[in-house]
XYZ file of C-alpha atoms in Angstrom:
240
model
C -87.659 -32.579 -63.645
C -91.242 -32.134 -62.437
C -93.247 -29.135 -63.647
C -96.685 -27.851 -62.659
C -98.512 -25.292 -64.813
C -101.456 -23.369 -63.364
C -103.505 -21.065 -65.604
C -107.273 -20.528 -65.829
C -106.979 -19.957 -69.597
C -107.318 -23.403 -71.168
C -105.814 -22.265 -74.485
C -102.723 -20.839 -72.776
C -102.444 -23.997 -70.672
C -102.500 -26.120 -73.829
C -99.961 -23.809 -75.503
C -97.485 -24.068 -72.596
C -97.932 -27.827 -72.340
C -97.135 -28.124 -76.038
C -93.949 -26.093 -75.576
C -92.875 -28.307 -72.669
C -93.488 -31.444 -74.747
C -91.301 -29.948 -77.500
C -88.560 -29.108 -74.978
C -88.697 -32.639 -73.598
C -88.406 -34.135 -77.078
C -85.634 -31.829 -78.318
C -83.488 -31.799 -75.167
C -84.090 -35.476 -74.332
C -84.548 -34.467 -70.689
C -86.939 -36.584 -68.590
C -89.846 -34.287 -67.702
C -93.166 -34.775 -65.958
C -95.729 -31.999 -66.438
C -99.113 -31.597 -64.715
C -101.625 -28.847 -65.448
C -104.156 -27.068 -63.217
C -106.837 -24.496 -64.047
C -107.166 -22.985 -60.578
C -104.866 -22.168 -57.680
C -107.191 -23.978 -55.292
C -106.858 -27.165 -57.333
C -103.073 -26.820 -57.407
C -102.622 -26.137 -53.673
C -104.982 -28.927 -52.567
C -103.018 -31.501 -54.565
C -99.511 -30.204 -53.828
C -97.038 -31.271 -51.149
C -93.494 -30.203 -50.337
C -91.024 -31.329 -52.977
C -93.671 -32.433 -55.475
C -92.379 -30.112 -58.203
C -89.113 -28.506 -59.281
C -90.781 -25.687 -61.239
C -94.171 -24.047 -60.878
C -95.447 -21.913 -63.786
C -98.130 -19.848 -62.083
C -100.537 -17.386 -63.682
C -101.000 -14.283 -61.501
C -104.432 -13.070 -62.619
C -106.891 -15.871 -61.848
C -110.376 -15.809 -60.319
C -110.661 -16.785 -56.658
C -107.178 -17.222 -55.222
C -104.797 -15.375 -57.530
C -101.272 -16.495 -58.333
C -99.543 -14.202 -55.851
C -101.784 -15.355 -52.984
C -101.215 -18.963 -54.012
C -97.445 -18.430 -54.029
C -97.536 -17.161 -50.431
C -99.495 -20.259 -49.360
C -97.135 -22.574 -51.240
C -94.042 -20.960 -49.696
C -95.427 -21.894 -46.255
C -94.850 -25.587 -46.995
C -92.423 -25.653 -49.948
C -89.411 -23.331 -49.877
C -87.579 -25.079 -52.697
C -89.902 -25.068 -55.701
C -88.907 -22.507 -58.348
C -91.901 -20.240 -58.947
C -92.149 -18.621 -62.375
C -95.047 -16.178 -62.675
C -97.066 -15.843 -65.869
C -98.358 -12.287 -66.239
C -99.601 -9.784 -68.793
C -97.742 -6.970 -67.023
C -94.294 -6.666 -65.379
C -95.782 -4.590 -62.506
C -95.768 -7.658 -60.249
C -91.988 -8.138 -60.527
C -91.176 -6.297 -57.273
C -93.913 -8.054 -55.291
C -92.644 -11.388 -56.582
C -89.426 -10.958 -54.545
C -91.470 -11.515 -51.362
C -92.139 -15.120 -52.373
C -88.645 -15.566 -53.841
C -89.918 -16.002 -57.371
C -87.389 -17.462 -59.779
C -88.533 -15.414 -62.779
C -91.605 -14.202 -64.641
C -92.808 -14.564 -68.220
C -94.985 -12.046 -70.017
C -98.059 -13.558 -71.648
C -98.597 -14.879 -74.197
C -95.751 -17.198 -73.230
C -93.054 -17.427 -75.875
C -91.217 -20.654 -76.554
C -87.806 -18.942 -76.430
C -88.374 -17.415 -72.973
C -89.756 -20.652 -71.552
C -86.908 -22.723 -73.000
C -84.378 -20.243 -71.606
C -85.800 -20.686 -68.092
C -85.901 -24.471 -68.398
C -82.278 -24.478 -69.588
C -81.243 -22.344 -66.596
C -83.018 -24.617 -64.124
C -81.442 -27.714 -65.661
C -77.994 -26.092 -65.386
C -78.641 -25.288 -61.713
C -79.771 -28.840 -61.043
C -76.509 -30.128 -62.497
C -74.535 -27.586 -60.473
C -76.288 -28.657 -57.269
C -74.761 -32.130 -57.712
C -71.211 -30.769 -57.624
C -69.171 -31.454 -54.518
C -66.115 -32.887 -52.813
C -65.031 -36.479 -52.362
C -63.310 -36.933 -48.997
C -61.779 -39.813 -47.100
C -63.371 -40.343 -43.706
C -62.720 -42.938 -40.996
C -65.450 -45.099 -42.538
C -64.297 -44.758 -46.147
C -64.977 -42.358 -49.017
C -67.809 -39.841 -48.743
C -69.366 -37.437 -51.230
C -70.204 -33.975 -49.858
C -72.336 -31.762 -52.105
C -71.426 -28.076 -52.041
C -75.125 -27.239 -51.751
C -75.402 -29.286 -48.529
C -72.174 -28.062 -46.921
C -72.791 -25.397 -44.245
C -69.223 -24.759 -43.099
C -65.791 -26.341 -42.695
C -63.878 -26.223 -39.408
C -60.293 -27.156 -38.590
C -59.633 -28.174 -34.983
C -56.807 -30.215 -33.431
C -55.502 -31.217 -36.866
C -58.908 -32.622 -37.787
C -61.153 -31.182 -40.480
C -64.892 -31.176 -39.833
C -67.394 -30.749 -42.662
C -70.622 -29.497 -41.055
C -73.652 -30.319 -43.203
C -76.912 -28.408 -43.595
C -78.866 -31.179 -41.848
C -76.630 -31.003 -38.775
C -74.468 -33.997 -39.687
C -70.673 -33.853 -39.549
C -68.001 -35.613 -41.611
C -64.579 -35.867 -39.940
C -61.461 -35.932 -42.122
C -57.766 -36.089 -41.302
C -56.511 -33.210 -43.449
C -55.583 -29.539 -43.368
C -57.958 -26.723 -44.248
C -55.479 -25.676 -46.935
C -56.106 -28.965 -48.746
C -59.647 -27.821 -49.643
C -59.420 -24.044 -49.285
C -58.578 -23.193 -52.898
C -61.380 -25.331 -54.328
C -63.984 -23.975 -51.905
C -63.037 -20.301 -52.206
C -63.100 -20.556 -56.002
C -66.890 -20.744 -55.595
C -68.797 -17.502 -54.959
C -70.909 -18.941 -52.144
C -67.960 -19.807 -49.894
C -66.061 -17.265 -47.802
C -63.306 -17.583 -45.210
C -64.560 -15.990 -41.990
C -61.744 -17.067 -39.675
C -58.400 -18.816 -40.040
C -60.183 -21.998 -38.910
C -63.522 -21.660 -40.741
C -64.900 -21.462 -44.285
C -68.657 -20.857 -44.558
C -71.300 -21.373 -47.251
C -73.237 -18.079 -47.471
C -76.376 -19.922 -48.578
C -76.410 -21.516 -45.125
C -76.042 -18.279 -43.120
C -79.185 -17.214 -41.289
C -77.800 -14.275 -39.299
C -74.637 -12.179 -39.366
C -73.384 -10.462 -36.207
C -70.301 -8.358 -35.524
C -68.311 -11.239 -34.030
C -70.102 -14.372 -35.208
C -72.643 -15.767 -37.616
C -75.432 -18.280 -37.117
C -76.286 -20.926 -39.708
C -79.809 -21.998 -40.613
C -79.153 -25.126 -38.560
C -78.450 -22.965 -35.494
C -74.663 -23.448 -35.390
C -72.510 -20.476 -34.300
C -69.302 -19.699 -36.230
C -66.810 -17.017 -35.059
C -65.760 -14.205 -37.400
C -62.213 -12.877 -37.287
C -61.988 -9.138 -36.571
C -59.549 -8.758 -39.453
C -61.848 -10.550 -41.892
C -65.154 -9.028 -40.758
C -65.210 -6.285 -43.419
C -64.756 -8.748 -46.285
C -67.237 -11.181 -44.753
C -69.907 -8.482 -44.375
C -69.355 -7.280 -47.956
C -69.662 -10.823 -49.315
C -72.775 -11.443 -47.211
C -74.510 -8.261 -48.436
C -73.754 -9.127 -52.066
C -75.165 -12.575 -51.437
C -78.376 -11.147 -49.960
C -78.977 -9.062 -53.090
C -78.278 -12.123 -55.237
C -80.719 -14.218 -53.195
C -83.435 -11.588 -53.591
C -82.822 -11.421 -57.329
C -81.373 -7.892 -57.305
C -78.288 -7.189 -59.388
């Protein structure tokens, strides 16, 4: 797990780094941590996918943490941003940059460890998936990369987030129970199961995935699909 810490207060930076070293030693998790004392320094050295977690102080001279987060989101949608702040007043604004969490300063070891534990658990969960038999052999399909499943002419098609497709000779029922046991999957039609994380737009008769694929919605199932989608939107925005 790769972590970047950005704070203009050198003492706080040293304090957080010490906590991360302790977490690494106690949890025996491989961690790489880099520190920065200005947002400009961080942004100029950062590329997409460089870090898993960004601990970002909000109140800094020059470019503040919130401004930096907006710039970072323009080229890295995946990094988990955790704001460091002396006041919780920024919590609402943090939703705009899809912040993962915030920590009140001075940073406590317990709060930081709790966030690191949660991220590690999510990383493990993101590796969960299905093993299917295709025409070419066995294939592993991660739930996080599965956009939707389609049954057509007795063939099952697993449509992936990157636009790829895995074809399997099986029934939808063979995988339906396992998929629908997960909160992110919903049956939208007798022939389709969709991953809500991959839905970009919901219409009255169809939905469109982030990859631009159109999936029909059954009239009978529309109410349940819309309800599940709205709950998912609140979850994605961090509202309970």
